CSV table of C-alpha atoms in Angstrom, one decimal:
chain,number,residue,atom,x,y,z
A,1,MET,CA,126.9,55.5,103.3
A,2,THR,CA,127.0,54.6,98.9
A,3,PHE,CA,129.0,51.3,97.7
A,4,LEU,CA,131.9,53.8,96.8
A,5,GLN,CA,132.9,55.7,100.2
A,6,THR,CA,132.8,51.9,101.5
A,7,VAL,CA,135.3,50.3,99.1
A,8,TRP,CA,137.3,53.8,99.7
A,9,LEU,CA,136.6,53.3,103.5
A,10,VAL,CA,138.1,50.0,103.1
A,11,THR,CA,141.1,50.7,100.9
A,12,ARG,CA,142.3,54.0,102.9
A,13,LYS,CA,142.2,51.5,106.0
A,14,ASP,CA,145.2,49.0,104.0
A,15,ILE,CA,146.8,51.8,102.6
A,16,LEU,CA,147.4,53.7,105.9
A,17,ILE,CA,148.9,50.8,107.0
A,18,GLU,CA,150.8,49.4,104.6
A,19,ALA,CA,151.9,53.0,104.5
A,20,ARG,CA,152.9,53.2,108.2
A,21,SER,CA,154.8,50.3,108.2
A,22,ARG,CA,155.4,48.8,104.1
A,23,GLU,CA,156.2,45.2,105.5
A,24,ILE,CA,153.8,43.3,102.7
A,25,PHE,CA,155.9,45.7,100.6
A,26,PHE,CA,159.3,44.8,100.7
A,27,THR,CA,158.9,40.7,101.6
A,28,THR,CA,156.7,39.7,98.6
A,29,LEU,CA,159.4,42.3,96.2
A,30,PHE,CA,161.7,40.9,98.1
A,31,PHE,CA,159.9,38.0,97.4
A,32,ALA,CA,159.9,38.6,93.8
A,33,VAL,CA,163.3,39.9,93.1
A,34,SER,CA,164.1,36.1,94.8
A,35,CYS,CA,161.6,34.2,92.8
A,36,VAL,CA,163.1,35.9,89.3
A,37,LEU,CA,166.9,34.9,90.6
A,38,VAL,CA,166.1,31.2,91.5
A,39,PHE,CA,164.4,31.0,87.7
A,40,ALA,CA,167.1,32.4,85.9
A,41,PHE,CA,169.5,29.7,86.8
A,42,GLY,CA,167.0,27.1,85.4
A,43,PHE,CA,165.7,28.6,82.0
A,44,VAL,CA,169.9,30.9,81.0
A,45,ARG,CA,171.5,28.9,79.2
A,46,GLU,CA,175.4,29.7,78.5
A,47,GLY,CA,174.2,33.6,80.0
A,48,LYS,CA,171.2,33.4,77.1
A,49,PRO,CA,168.0,33.4,78.7
A,50,VAL,CA,166.3,30.5,76.3
A,51,GLU,CA,163.5,31.2,74.2
A,52,ASP,CA,160.0,32.2,76.9
A,53,ALA,CA,161.9,31.6,79.3
A,54,ALA,CA,161.2,35.7,80.5
A,55,ALA,CA,157.8,35.7,79.2
A,56,GLY,CA,157.5,32.3,82.1
A,57,ILE,CA,159.3,34.3,84.9
A,58,LEU,CA,157.8,37.5,85.2
A,59,TRP,CA,154.1,35.5,85.7
A,60,ILE,CA,155.4,32.7,88.1
A,61,ALA,CA,157.3,35.8,90.1
A,62,ILE,CA,153.9,37.3,90.3
A,63,ALA,CA,151.2,34.5,90.8
A,64,PHE,CA,154.0,33.3,93.5
A,65,SER,CA,154.4,37.5,95.2
A,66,GLY,CA,150.8,37.4,94.7
A,67,THR,CA,150.3,34.8,97.2
A,68,LEU,CA,152.6,36.3,99.6
A,69,ALA,CA,150.3,39.6,99.6
A,70,LEU,CA,146.9,37.7,99.8
A,71,GLY,CA,148.5,36.0,102.4
A,72,ARG,CA,149.8,38.5,105.0
A,73,ALA,CA,146.6,41.0,104.4
A,74,PHE,CA,144.8,38.8,105.6
A,75,GLU,CA,146.7,38.0,108.3
A,76,ARG,CA,146.5,41.2,109.6
A,77,GLU,CA,143.1,41.3,109.8
A,78,ARG,CA,143.6,38.1,111.5
A,79,GLN,CA,146.0,39.4,114.3
A,80,SER,CA,143.4,41.3,116.1
A,81,GLU,CA,140.1,40.0,114.6
A,82,THR,CA,139.6,42.4,112.7
A,83,LEU,CA,138.5,41.6,110.5
A,84,ARG,CA,135.2,40.5,112.2
A,85,ALA,CA,134.5,44.3,113.6
A,86,LEU,CA,134.7,45.1,109.2
A,87,LEU,CA,131.9,41.7,109.5
A,88,ILE,CA,130.0,43.2,112.1
A,89,ALA,CA,130.3,46.4,110.5
A,90,PRO,CA,126.9,48.2,108.7
A,91,ILE,CA,128.6,47.9,105.1
A,92,SER,CA,127.7,45.8,102.5
A,93,ARG,CA,129.9,43.4,101.5
A,94,PRO,CA,130.5,42.7,98.8
A,95,ALA,CA,132.0,46.5,99.5
A,96,LEU,CA,133.9,45.0,102.0
A,97,TYR,CA,135.0,42.2,99.5
A,98,VAL,CA,136.0,45.1,96.6
A,99,GLY,CA,137.7,47.6,98.5
A,100,LYS,CA,140.0,44.7,100.2
A,101,LEU,CA,140.5,43.8,96.3
A,102,VAL,CA,141.6,47.4,95.7
A,103,GLY,CA,143.6,47.0,98.1
A,104,VAL,CA,145.5,43.9,97.0
A,105,LEU,CA,146.2,44.9,93.4
A,106,MET,CA,147.4,48.4,94.3
A,107,LEU,CA,150.1,46.7,96.2
A,108,LEU,CA,150.5,43.8,93.6
A,109,ALA,CA,150.3,46.7,91.2
A,110,VAL,CA,153.5,49.0,92.7
A,111,VAL,CA,155.6,45.3,93.1
A,112,GLU,CA,155.0,45.1,89.6
A,113,LEU,CA,156.3,47.8,88.1
A,114,ILE,CA,159.5,47.0,90.0
A,115,VAL,CA,159.9,43.8,88.8
A,116,VAL,CA,158.5,44.6,85.3
A,117,PRO,CA,161.8,46.4,84.4
A,118,LEU,CA,164.1,44.0,86.2
A,119,VAL,CA,163.3,41.1,84.2
A,120,ALA,CA,163.0,42.9,80.5
A,121,VAL,CA,166.6,44.5,81.8
A,122,MET,CA,167.8,41.3,83.0
A,123,PHE,CA,166.9,39.0,80.2
A,124,GLN,CA,167.4,41.3,77.6
A,125,ALA,CA,162.5,41.7,77.3
A,126,ALA,CA,161.8,44.0,74.8
A,127,LEU,CA,158.5,44.3,77.5
A,128,PHE,CA,158.1,47.7,76.3
A,129,GLU,CA,157.8,47.8,72.5
A,130,HIS,CA,154.1,47.7,72.7
A,131,ALA,CA,153.7,49.1,76.0
A,132,LEU,CA,149.8,48.9,75.9
A,133,LEU,CA,149.2,45.9,75.6
A,134,MET,CA,151.3,44.8,77.5
A,135,LEU,CA,149.8,46.8,80.5
A,136,GLY,CA,146.3,45.3,79.6
A,137,LEU,CA,148.1,41.8,80.2
A,138,LEU,CA,149.8,42.3,82.8
A,139,VAL,CA,146.7,44.3,84.5
A,140,THR,CA,144.0,41.8,83.5
A,141,GLY,CA,145.9,39.3,84.2
A,142,THR,CA,146.8,40.2,88.0
A,143,ILE,CA,143.0,41.6,88.3
A,144,GLY,CA,141.5,38.1,87.5
A,145,PHE,CA,144.2,35.8,90.2
A,146,CYS,CA,143.6,38.7,92.9
A,147,ALA,CA,139.2,38.5,92.1
A,148,VAL,CA,139.9,34.3,92.6
A,149,GLY,CA,142.4,35.2,95.6
A,150,THR,CA,141.0,37.9,97.4
A,151,LEU,CA,137.7,35.7,98.1
A,152,PHE,CA,139.8,32.8,99.2
A,153,ALA,CA,142.0,34.3,101.3
A,154,ALA,CA,138.6,36.0,102.9
A,155,MET,CA,137.0,32.8,103.4
A,156,LEU,CA,140.3,31.0,104.8
A,157,VAL,CA,140.7,33.4,107.2
A,158,ARG,CA,138.5,30.7,109.3
A,159,ALA,CA,140.0,27.3,108.8
A,160,ARG,CA,142.7,26.0,109.6
A,161,SER,CA,146.7,25.3,107.6
A,162,ARG,CA,145.5,28.0,106.2
A,163,ASP,CA,149.3,29.2,105.5
A,164,VAL,CA,149.4,26.3,102.8
A,165,LEU,CA,145.4,26.1,102.0
A,166,LEU,CA,144.9,29.2,100.6
A,167,PRO,CA,148.1,28.5,97.2
A,168,VAL,CA,146.3,24.3,97.1
A,169,LEU,CA,142.9,26.2,96.4
A,170,LEU,CA,144.5,29.1,94.1
A,171,TYR,CA,146.6,27.8,91.5
A,172,PRO,CA,144.6,25.1,89.7
A,173,ILE,CA,141.8,27.5,89.8
A,174,THR,CA,144.2,30.4,87.9
A,175,ILE,CA,146.0,28.7,85.6
A,176,PRO,CA,144.0,30.2,82.8
A,177,VAL,CA,144.9,32.9,83.6
A,178,ILE,CA,148.7,32.3,83.6
A,179,ILE,CA,148.4,30.1,80.6
A,180,ALA,CA,146.5,33.7,79.3
A,181,GLY,CA,149.6,35.9,81.1
A,182,VAL,CA,152.6,34.0,79.5
A,183,ARG,CA,151.4,33.3,76.4
A,184,GLY,CA,149.9,36.5,75.9
A,185,THR,CA,153.9,38.1,77.2
A,186,ALA,CA,155.3,35.5,75.0
A,187,ALA,CA,153.5,36.5,72.3
A,188,LEU,CA,155.0,39.5,72.4
A,189,LEU,CA,158.1,39.2,73.0
A,190,GLN,CA,158.9,36.3,70.5
A,191,ALA,CA,161.0,37.0,66.9
A,192,ASP,CA,157.8,38.2,64.8
A,193,VAL,CA,154.9,39.3,67.4
A,194,ASP,CA,151.8,37.7,67.1
A,195,LEU,CA,149.8,40.3,67.7
A,196,PRO,CA,145.9,38.9,67.8
A,197,MET,CA,147.3,36.1,69.3
A,198,ALA,CA,148.2,38.3,72.7
A,199,ARG,CA,144.9,40.5,71.6
A,200,ALA,CA,142.8,36.9,71.9
A,201,TRP,CA,144.1,36.5,75.5
A,202,LEU,CA,144.1,39.9,76.0
A,203,SER,CA,140.1,39.6,75.9
A,204,MET,CA,140.0,36.2,77.4
A,205,LEU,CA,141.3,38.1,81.0
A,206,VAL,CA,138.9,39.2,80.4
A,207,PHE,CA,135.8,37.7,80.1
A,208,PHE,CA,137.8,35.6,83.0
A,209,ASP,CA,137.7,38.6,85.1
A,210,VAL,CA,133.8,39.3,84.9
A,211,MET,CA,133.2,36.1,84.9
A,212,PHE,CA,134.9,35.8,88.9
A,213,ILE,CA,134.4,38.7,89.9
A,214,THR,CA,131.3,39.0,89.3
A,215,LEU,CA,131.3,35.0,91.0
A,216,ALA,CA,133.1,36.3,93.6
A,217,LEU,CA,130.7,39.4,94.6
A,218,TRP,CA,128.1,37.4,94.2
A,219,THR,CA,129.8,34.7,97.3
A,220,PHE,CA,131.3,37.0,99.2
A,221,GLU,CA,127.7,37.6,101.2
A,222,PRO,CA,127.1,33.8,101.8
A,223,VAL,CA,131.0,32.5,102.9
A,224,MET,CA,131.4,34.5,105.5
A,225,THR,CA,128.3,34.3,107.2
A,226,GLU,CA,129.2,31.7,109.6
B,1,MET,CA,112.7,4.4,96.3
B,2,LYS,CA,115.2,2.1,97.6
B,3,LYS,CA,113.5,-1.0,95.6
B,4,LEU,CA,115.2,1.6,92.7
B,5,PHE,CA,118.6,1.5,93.7
B,6,LEU,CA,118.8,-2.4,94.0
B,7,VAL,CA,117.2,-2.9,90.6
B,8,LEU,CA,120.3,-0.2,89.4
B,9,LEU,CA,123.2,-2.6,91.4
B,10,LEU,CA,121.7,-5.1,89.8
B,11,ALA,CA,121.5,-4.1,86.0
B,12,ASP,CA,124.8,-1.9,86.7
B,13,ALA,CA,126.2,-4.9,88.7
B,14,ALA,CA,124.6,-6.9,84.8
B,15,MET,CA,126.6,-4.7,82.7
B,16,LEU,CA,129.8,-4.1,84.1
B,17,ALA,CA,130.4,-7.8,84.1
B,18,TYR,CA,129.5,-7.5,80.3
B,19,ALA,CA,130.7,-5.5,79.5
B,20,PRO,CA,133.9,-7.2,79.0
B,21,VAL,CA,132.2,-10.0,76.6
B,22,LEU,CA,131.4,-6.8,73.9
B,23,ILE,CA,134.8,-6.0,74.6
B,24,VAL,CA,136.6,-8.1,73.1
B,25,ASN,CA,133.8,-9.9,70.7
B,26,ALA,CA,134.7,-5.3,69.1
B,27,PRO,CA,136.4,-5.0,66.2
B,28,TYR,CA,140.6,-4.9,66.3
B,29,GLU,CA,141.0,-0.3,65.1
B,30,ALA,CA,143.3,0.0,62.3
B,31,THR,CA,146.3,0.7,63.4
B,32,MET,CA,146.7,0.9,67.1
B,33,GLY,CA,145.1,-3.3,67.3
B,34,LEU,CA,144.4,-4.6,71.2
B,35,VAL,CA,145.5,-1.3,72.5
B,36,GLN,CA,142.7,0.1,71.3
B,37,LYS,CA,140.5,-2.0,73.7
B,38,ILE,CA,141.0,0.5,76.6
B,39,PHE,CA,139.9,3.3,75.1
B,40,TYR,CA,136.2,1.5,76.7
B,41,PHE,CA,136.6,2.1,79.8
B,42,HIS,CA,138.9,5.5,79.2
B,43,VAL,CA,136.7,7.4,78.0
B,44,PRO,CA,133.5,6.2,79.9
B,45,SER,CA,135.5,7.0,83.0
B,46,TRP,CA,135.6,10.8,82.4
B,47,MET,CA,132.4,11.1,81.5
B,48,ALA,CA,131.5,9.9,84.5
B,49,MET,CA,133.9,11.7,85.8
B,50,PHE,CA,133.2,15.4,84.0
B,51,THR,CA,128.9,14.8,85.0
B,52,SER,CA,130.1,14.6,88.9
B,53,ALA,CA,131.9,17.7,88.3
B,54,PHE,CA,129.5,19.3,87.4
B,55,VAL,CA,127.1,17.9,90.1
B,56,CYS,CA,129.8,18.8,92.5
B,57,GLY,CA,129.2,22.7,90.8
B,58,VAL,CA,125.1,22.8,91.3
B,59,ALA,CA,125.5,21.3,95.0
B,60,SER,CA,128.0,24.1,96.0
B,61,PHE,CA,125.6,26.6,94.4
B,62,PHE,CA,122.8,25.4,96.7
B,63,VAL,CA,125.4,25.2,99.3
B,64,LEU,CA,125.4,28.2,99.5
B,65,PHE,CA,122.8,29.9,98.6
B,66,THR,CA,120.6,27.7,100.1
B,67,THR,CA,120.4,25.8,103.9
B,68,ARG,CA,119.9,22.5,102.9
B,69,LYS,CA,122.0,20.4,104.3
B,70,THR,CA,121.2,16.9,102.0
B,71,ALA,CA,123.0,19.5,98.7
B,72,ASP,CA,126.3,19.4,101.0
B,73,ARG,CA,126.2,16.0,101.4
B,74,VAL,CA,126.1,15.5,97.1
B,75,GLY,CA,128.0,17.4,96.9
B,76,ALA,CA,131.1,16.4,98.7
B,77,ALA,CA,130.1,12.4,97.7
B,78,ALA,CA,130.4,14.3,94.3
B,79,ALA,CA,134.2,15.9,94.1
B,80,GLU,CA,135.3,12.2,95.7
B,81,LEU,CA,134.0,10.8,92.4
B,82,VAL,CA,135.7,13.1,89.8
B,83,VAL,CA,138.8,12.0,92.4
B,84,VAL,CA,138.1,8.4,91.9
B,85,PHE,CA,136.8,8.5,88.1
B,86,GLY,CA,139.7,11.2,86.9
B,87,LEU,CA,142.2,9.1,89.0
B,88,ILE,CA,140.9,6.0,86.6
B,89,GLY,CA,141.2,8.4,83.3
B,90,LEU,CA,144.6,9.3,84.1
B,91,ILE,CA,145.6,6.0,85.0
B,92,THR,CA,144.0,4.3,82.0
B,93,GLY,CA,146.0,7.3,79.7
B,94,PRO,CA,149.2,7.3,79.8
B,95,LEU,CA,148.1,3.2,79.8
B,96,TRP,CA,147.2,4.0,75.9
B,97,ALA,CA,149.9,7.5,74.9
B,98,ARG,CA,152.6,5.0,75.6
B,99,LYS,CA,151.1,2.8,72.7
B,100,ALA,CA,149.2,4.9,70.4
B,101,TRP,CA,152.1,8.1,70.7
B,102,GLY,CA,155.1,6.3,72.4
B,103,VAL,CA,155.7,8.4,75.6
B,104,TRP,CA,152.5,8.0,79.0
B,105,TRP,CA,152.2,12.2,78.3
B,106,GLN,CA,152.1,14.8,76.1
B,107,TRP,CA,150.8,18.3,77.4
B,108,ASP,CA,148.3,17.6,75.4
B,109,ALA,CA,144.4,19.8,75.2
B,110,LYS,CA,142.7,17.1,77.2
B,111,LEU,CA,144.8,15.3,79.2
B,112,THR,CA,146.0,18.6,80.6
B,113,SER,CA,142.6,20.6,81.4
B,114,ALA,CA,141.6,17.3,82.7
B,115,LEU,CA,144.5,17.5,85.1
B,116,ILE,CA,143.7,20.3,86.2
B,117,LEU,CA,140.3,20.1,86.5
B,118,TRP,CA,141.4,16.8,88.5
B,119,LEU,CA,143.9,19.1,89.8
B,120,ILE,CA,140.7,22.0,91.8
B,121,PHE,CA,138.9,18.5,92.8
B,122,VAL,CA,141.4,17.3,94.5
B,123,ALA,CA,141.7,21.2,96.4
B,124,TYR,CA,138.0,20.7,96.9
B,125,LEU,CA,138.9,17.8,99.5
B,126,LEU,CA,142.5,18.8,100.4
B,127,LEU,CA,140.2,22.2,102.2
B,128,ARG,CA,137.2,19.8,103.7
B,129,ARG,CA,139.2,17.9,105.5
B,130,TYR,CA,142.1,20.1,106.7
B,131,GLY,CA,140.2,23.5,106.9
B,132,GLY,CA,138.8,22.9,110.5
B,133,ALA,CA,134.7,23.6,111.1
B,134,GLY,CA,132.7,26.0,108.8
B,135,SER,CA,135.2,24.3,105.7
B,136,GLU,CA,132.1,23.2,104.2
B,137,LYS,CA,131.0,26.6,103.4
B,138,LEU,CA,134.3,27.0,101.7
B,139,ALA,CA,134.3,24.4,99.6
B,140,ALA,CA,131.5,25.0,98.4
B,141,ALA,CA,132.7,27.9,96.6
B,142,VAL,CA,135.7,25.7,95.4
B,143,GLY,CA,133.3,23.8,94.1
B,144,LEU,CA,131.7,26.3,92.2
B,145,PHE,CA,134.5,28.2,91.5
B,146,GLY,CA,136.2,24.7,89.9
B,147,THR,CA,132.9,24.2,87.4
B,148,ALA,CA,132.5,28.1,86.3
B,149,ASN,CA,136.6,27.4,85.3
B,150,VAL,CA,135.7,24.5,83.5
B,151,PRO,CA,134.8,26.0,80.3
B,152,PHE,CA,138.4,28.8,81.0
B,153,VAL,CA,140.7,25.9,81.4
B,154,TYR,CA,138.7,24.0,78.0
B,155,TRP,CA,139.7,27.4,75.7
B,156,SER,CA,143.4,28.5,77.5
B,157,VAL,CA,144.8,24.7,77.0
B,158,ASN,CA,143.2,24.2,73.6
B,159,VAL,CA,145.1,27.5,72.2
B,160,TRP,CA,147.7,26.4,74.2
B,161,ARG,CA,148.2,22.6,72.5
B,162,THR,CA,146.4,19.8,70.8
B,163,MET,CA,146.9,16.4,69.8
B,164,HIS,CA,144.4,14.2,71.2
B,165,PRO,CA,141.7,12.9,68.9
B,166,THR,CA,139.0,15.3,68.9
B,167,THR,CA,136.0,14.6,70.3
B,168,ALA,CA,134.3,14.3,67.6
B,169,VAL,CA,135.2,10.7,67.0
B,170,VAL,CA,132.8,9.3,69.0
B,171,PRO,CA,130.5,9.8,66.6
B,172,SER,CA,132.5,8.5,63.7
B,173,LEU,CA,134.1,5.5,64.9
B,174,GLN,CA,133.3,2.2,63.1
B,175,PRO,CA,129.4,1.1,63.5
B,176,GLY,CA,130.7,-2.5,65.3
B,177,MET,CA,132.8,0.2,68.2
B,178,ARG,CA,129.4,2.0,68.6
B,179,GLY,CA,127.3,-0.8,70.4
B,180,PRO,CA,130.3,-1.7,73.3
B,181,PHE,CA,131.9,1.8,73.3
B,182,TRP,CA,128.2,3.0,74.7
B,183,PHE,CA,127.4,-0.2,76.6
B,184,CYS,CA,130.4,0.7,78.1
B,185,ALA,CA,129.8,3.9,78.1
B,186,LEU,CA,125.9,4.0,80.0
B,187,ALA,CA,127.5,0.8,82.1
B,188,PHE,CA,130.5,3.4,84.8
B,189,LEU,CA,127.2,6.3,84.9
B,190,GLY,CA,125.0,4.2,86.1
B,191,LEU,CA,128.2,2.4,88.2
B,192,TYR,CA,129.1,7.0,89.7
B,193,VAL,CA,125.0,7.3,90.3
B,194,VAL,CA,125.7,4.2,92.1
B,195,MET,CA,128.4,5.1,93.5
B,196,LEU,CA,126.8,8.3,94.8
B,197,THR,CA,123.8,7.4,96.9
B,198,LEU,CA,125.7,5.1,98.3
B,199,ARG,CA,128.0,8.0,99.7
B,200,VAL,CA,125.0,10.8,100.1
B,201,ARG,CA,123.7,7.6,102.3
B,202,LEU,CA,127.5,7.1,103.8
B,203,GLU,CA,126.6,11.1,105.2
B,204,ASN,CA,123.3,11.2,106.1
B,205,ARG,CA,123.5,7.9,108.6
B,206,ARG,CA,126.7,9.5,110.1
B,207,ALA,CA,124.1,13.3,110.7
B,208,GLU,CA,121.9,11.1,112.2
B,209,LEU,CA,123.8,9.6,114.7
B,210,GLU,CA,126.0,12.7,115.4
B,211,THR,CA,122.3,14.0,116.1
B,212,LEU,CA,121.8,11.3,119.1
B,213,TYR,CA,125.1,11.1,120.1
B,214,LEU,CA,123.8,15.2,120.7
B,215,ALA,CA,121.0,14.3,122.8
B,216,VAL,CA,122.0,11.0,124.4
B,217,GLU,CA,125.0,13.9,126.2
B,218,ASP,CA,122.2,16.7,126.8
């Protein structure tokens, strides 16, 4: 079985389970929308959002709901010991990692498909003005966040107090992603759009993704071996 | 090896005892005056912290890709020292900032990135402490990712904000300040090596004790 076939099988399994129950999708989406709502009370003054609020709220909603999705995706594997079964299967470990990563990414992409327009409408943010750059920031930012998150969530399956430890480990390490996402988006939203700045952040995110996916592929094998 | 450690311990104790004398005699900085003296302990503690973070990253690599038992102990000891020296920096920094900038904390590039790095290693220790059995290997992944993250954190926070004196300050110091500064830096690095050695030794003893217990039980 080739690498890509394995990836597809693992991803397809996750999509099938999710399509039947839609549990993670609905809970994550509802959580993301609640996040946006809660932050609105902090950052809307006299009916108008404060400067840069939309960019910050959008990325915090993505990061928070992403953590929730990551935790649930692996909790599901733990309940019936299916992660152990996957690890015993004669497939390459990196393919397993990529398969899970793609599954989580697709889920978050669907959530973002709803949350991004919602933020644009509720905060009068011109998120679709420079749609391609915005899309690039969203894609690379989500990949960077999930690349680290998938590895950590997978390895924490065996740990005690995993629910608390996932955000504790994930947020300090993904801070560059959050900064790049927020500042890149803010550069696109401000009164005089700063395209070179947005591009600089985008390229930082690409570097981050390449570096951390490589590291994760490399460490997944030893970390998942008991 | 033991003799070398003893020599280092004594030399470092003497250096740390003598450092205040040098600091008192160093010239006063023109605008900040007496407050600036905190610099002689503030910057060396950050140097020790960054060294320790690097040591933890290298040790984590060996934990993940080899079966060397000592690597894990070095990694844990180094992570603890990152937190200790980072805490010294995080306490002395605001004390200085209050007098020099008028505020306790600034969202400046160096402050923020040091805080982020410090948090990563606090997370490493939390994982080891509360992660249960087998969390050593998981912590090693965090150590490796944390160290690899340093340039990204530094770059992103730097573009976001800058107001702290740049690293070019150290080479441009007045001649009278340079001597005491490097003396203190050396003393802190010596202190770091002493503490790391002691901590690793303690872990070695614990492991020995563990094996002895198991042998008795069998």
